[in-house]
Amino acid sequence: MRKFFATFVGASLVSLLAACGGGSTGPTIPDTPEGAAFQFRTSLMEAIAWKMTQVGGMADGDIPVDEQAFRKHAADVAALAGMVTDGFIPNSAIEGSAALPEIWTNNADFQAKAADFKNAADALAMAAQTQGFESAKGMVQAVRQTCGGCHRPYRRRAAE
């Protein structure tokens, strides 16, 4: 009973802090379609970054190779890559967003760069699935380059 009570109180405090913002001093995200787009793309980019860290870590020899995990992470990156543009609806560069206005003023180029990322991620996933880690690991750098190809012109640097 004591363990249940401690768990209940702990969970209640966590829920209360989350509902109150957890003491966060970051910008308030508006309850608007633009705010939802910001939240979506932020979460999506975090998921892509985590998955790419796993794939890249294996390709670079920093993480022990797990063939099945590599295939899964590569497939997940390809699936997530297809969602990138969904998070960039017009006027969704809200406070705290790393998205630069050029995404919307040069949208055709942004869309092309997102397509390049998707194509590179699809190729990696296909190679991982059909040919295995050894054949696919060299393709990780091409995916990384497409990430940077979009981030350099369209993502605000942390120091800005």
mmCIF file of N, CA, C and O in Angstrom, residues 40 44-45 48 74-87 111 114-122:
data_model
loop_
_atom_site.group_PDB
_atom_site.id
_atom_site.type_symbol
_atom_site.label_atom_id
_atom_site.label_comp_id
_atom_site.label_asym_id
_atom_site.label_seq_id
_atom_site.Cartn_x
_atom_site.Cartn_y
_atom_site.Cartn_z
ATOM 1 N N PHE A 40 4.545 19.899 -34.077
ATOM 2 C CA PHE A 40 4.699 18.714 -34.918
ATOM 3 C C PHE A 40 6.103 18.636 -35.485
ATOM 4 O O PHE A 40 6.786 17.617 -35.364
ATOM 5 N N LEU A 44 8.974 15.944 -34.747
ATOM 6 C CA LEU A 44 9.415 15.154 -35.894
ATOM 7 C C LEU A 44 10.928 15.247 -36.064
ATOM 8 O O LEU A 44 11.604 14.228 -36.238
ATOM 9 N N MET A 45 11.466 16.463 -35.986
ATOM 10 C CA MET A 45 12.912 16.643 -36.159
ATOM 11 C C MET A 45 13.686 15.962 -35.036
ATOM 12 O O MET A 45 14.771 15.404 -35.267
ATOM 13 N N ILE A 48 13.684 12.279 -35.939
ATOM 14 C CA ILE A 48 14.626 12.036 -37.037
ATOM 15 C C ILE A 48 16.060 12.096 -36.521
ATOM 16 O O ILE A 48 16.888 11.232 -36.847
ATOM 17 N N ALA A 74 16.581 2.899 -40.208
ATOM 18 C CA ALA A 74 16.635 3.432 -41.572
ATOM 19 C C ALA A 74 15.226 3.541 -42.155
ATOM 20 O O ALA A 74 14.881 4.549 -42.783
ATOM 21 N N ALA A 75 14.406 2.526 -41.948
ATOM 22 C CA ALA A 75 13.022 2.565 -42.436
ATOM 23 C C ALA A 75 12.235 3.671 -41.748
ATOM 24 O O ALA A 75 11.426 4.369 -42.390
ATOM 25 N N ASP A 76 12.476 3.865 -40.462
ATOM 26 C CA ASP A 76 11.782 4.932 -39.728
ATOM 27 C C ASP A 76 12.186 6.309 -40.243
ATOM 28 O O ASP A 76 11.340 7.192 -40.394
ATOM 29 N N VAL A 77 13.475 6.499 -40.516
ATOM 30 C CA VAL A 77 13.920 7.784 -41.065
ATOM 31 C C VAL A 77 13.231 8.042 -42.399
ATOM 32 O O VAL A 77 12.753 9.154 -42.653
ATOM 33 N N ALA A 78 13.134 7.024 -43.231
ATOM 34 C CA ALA A 78 12.471 7.191 -44.530
ATOM 35 C C ALA A 78 11.003 7.566 -44.343
ATOM 36 O O ALA A 78 10.491 8.463 -45.031
ATOM 37 N N ALA A 79 10.325 6.915 -43.418
ATOM 38 C CA ALA A 79 8.916 7.236 -43.166
ATOM 39 C C ALA A 79 8.765 8.656 -42.621
ATOM 40 O O ALA A 79 7.907 9.428 -43.077
ATOM 41 N N LEU A 80 9.608 9.020 -41.675
ATOM 42 C CA LEU A 80 9.539 10.363 -41.084
ATOM 43 C C LEU A 80 9.906 11.440 -42.099
ATOM 44 O O LEU A 80 9.329 12.533 -42.080
ATOM 45 N N ALA A 81 10.832 11.130 -42.992
ATOM 46 C CA ALA A 81 11.249 12.101 -44.005
ATOM 47 C C ALA A 81 10.077 12.531 -44.876
ATOM 48 O O ALA A 81 10.011 13.679 -45.326
ATOM 49 N N GLY A 82 9.146 11.628 -45.093
ATOM 50 C CA GLY A 82 7.977 11.955 -45.895
ATOM 51 C C GLY A 82 7.005 12.899 -45.216
ATOM 52 O O GLY A 82 6.073 13.403 -45.850
ATOM 53 N N MET A 83 7.222 13.178 -43.943
ATOM 54 C CA MET A 83 6.329 14.052 -43.177
ATOM 55 C C MET A 83 6.884 15.454 -42.962
ATOM 56 O O MET A 83 6.190 16.314 -42.432
ATOM 57 N N VAL A 84 8.110 15.682 -43.344
ATOM 58 C CA VAL A 84 8.780 16.946 -43.015
ATOM 59 C C VAL A 84 7.988 18.168 -43.465
ATOM 60 O O VAL A 84 7.768 19.094 -42.691
ATOM 61 N N THR A 85 7.565 18.196 -44.699
ATOM 62 C CA THR A 85 6.901 19.404 -45.202
ATOM 63 C C THR A 85 5.545 19.642 -44.546
ATOM 64 O O THR A 85 5.055 20.777 -44.543
ATOM 65 N N ASP A 86 4.947 18.609 -43.967
ATOM 66 C CA ASP A 86 3.656 18.775 -43.281
ATOM 67 C C ASP A 86 3.748 19.762 -42.119
ATOM 68 O O ASP A 86 2.743 20.369 -41.745
ATOM 69 N N GLY A 87 4.904 19.914 -41.554
ATOM 70 C CA GLY A 87 5.082 20.786 -40.391
ATOM 71 C C GLY A 87 5.379 22.227 -40.724
ATOM 72 O O GLY A 87 5.616 23.028 -39.821
ATOM 73 N N GLN A 111 10.948 22.727 -50.728
ATOM 74 C CA GLN A 111 10.256 21.486 -51.085
ATOM 75 C C GLN A 111 11.208 20.530 -51.818
ATOM 76 O O GLN A 111 11.193 19.317 -51.573
ATOM 77 N N ALA A 114 13.573 19.025 -49.301
ATOM 78 C CA ALA A 114 12.858 18.011 -48.507
ATOM 79 C C ALA A 114 12.699 16.731 -49.324
ATOM 80 O O ALA A 114 12.833 15.618 -48.786
ATOM 81 N N ALA A 115 12.434 16.867 -50.618
ATOM 82 C CA ALA A 115 12.323 15.701 -51.494
ATOM 83 C C ALA A 115 13.668 14.988 -51.621
ATOM 84 O O ALA A 115 13.715 13.741 -51.652
ATOM 85 N N ASP A 116 14.762 15.736 -51.674
ATOM 86 C CA ASP A 116 16.097 15.134 -51.721
ATOM 87 C C ASP A 116 16.344 14.288 -50.467
ATOM 88 O O ASP A 116 16.889 13.180 -50.549
ATOM 89 N N PHE A 117 15.954 14.831 -49.321
ATOM 90 C CA PHE A 117 16.096 14.107 -48.057
ATOM 91 C C PHE A 117 15.275 12.816 -48.102
ATOM 92 O O PHE A 117 15.772 11.738 -47.772
ATOM 93 N N LYS A 118 14.039 12.917 -48.534
ATOM 94 C CA LYS A 118 13.165 11.744 -48.625
ATOM 95 C C LYS A 118 13.765 10.697 -49.571
ATOM 96 O O LYS A 118 13.798 9.504 -49.239
ATOM 97 N N ASN A 119 14.247 11.126 -50.727
ATOM 98 C CA ASN A 119 14.832 10.186 -51.691
ATOM 99 C C ASN A 119 16.064 9.493 -51.130
ATOM 100 O O ASN A 119 16.245 8.280 -51.300
ATOM 101 N N ALA A 120 16.932 10.252 -50.465
ATOM 102 C CA ALA A 120 18.142 9.661 -49.876
ATOM 103 C C ALA A 120 17.775 8.696 -48.745
ATOM 104 O O ALA A 120 18.367 7.613 -48.629
ATOM 105 N N ALA A 121 16.797 9.072 -47.940
ATOM 106 C CA ALA A 121 16.358 8.203 -46.837
ATOM 107 C C ALA A 121 15.707 6.930 -47.376
ATOM 108 O O ALA A 121 15.926 5.835 -46.841
ATOM 109 N N ASP A 122 14.913 7.065 -48.434
ATOM 110 C CA ASP A 122 14.297 5.884 -49.061
ATOM 111 C C ASP A 122 15.365 4.942 -49.612
ATOM 112 O O ASP A 122 15.257 3.717 -49.461
#
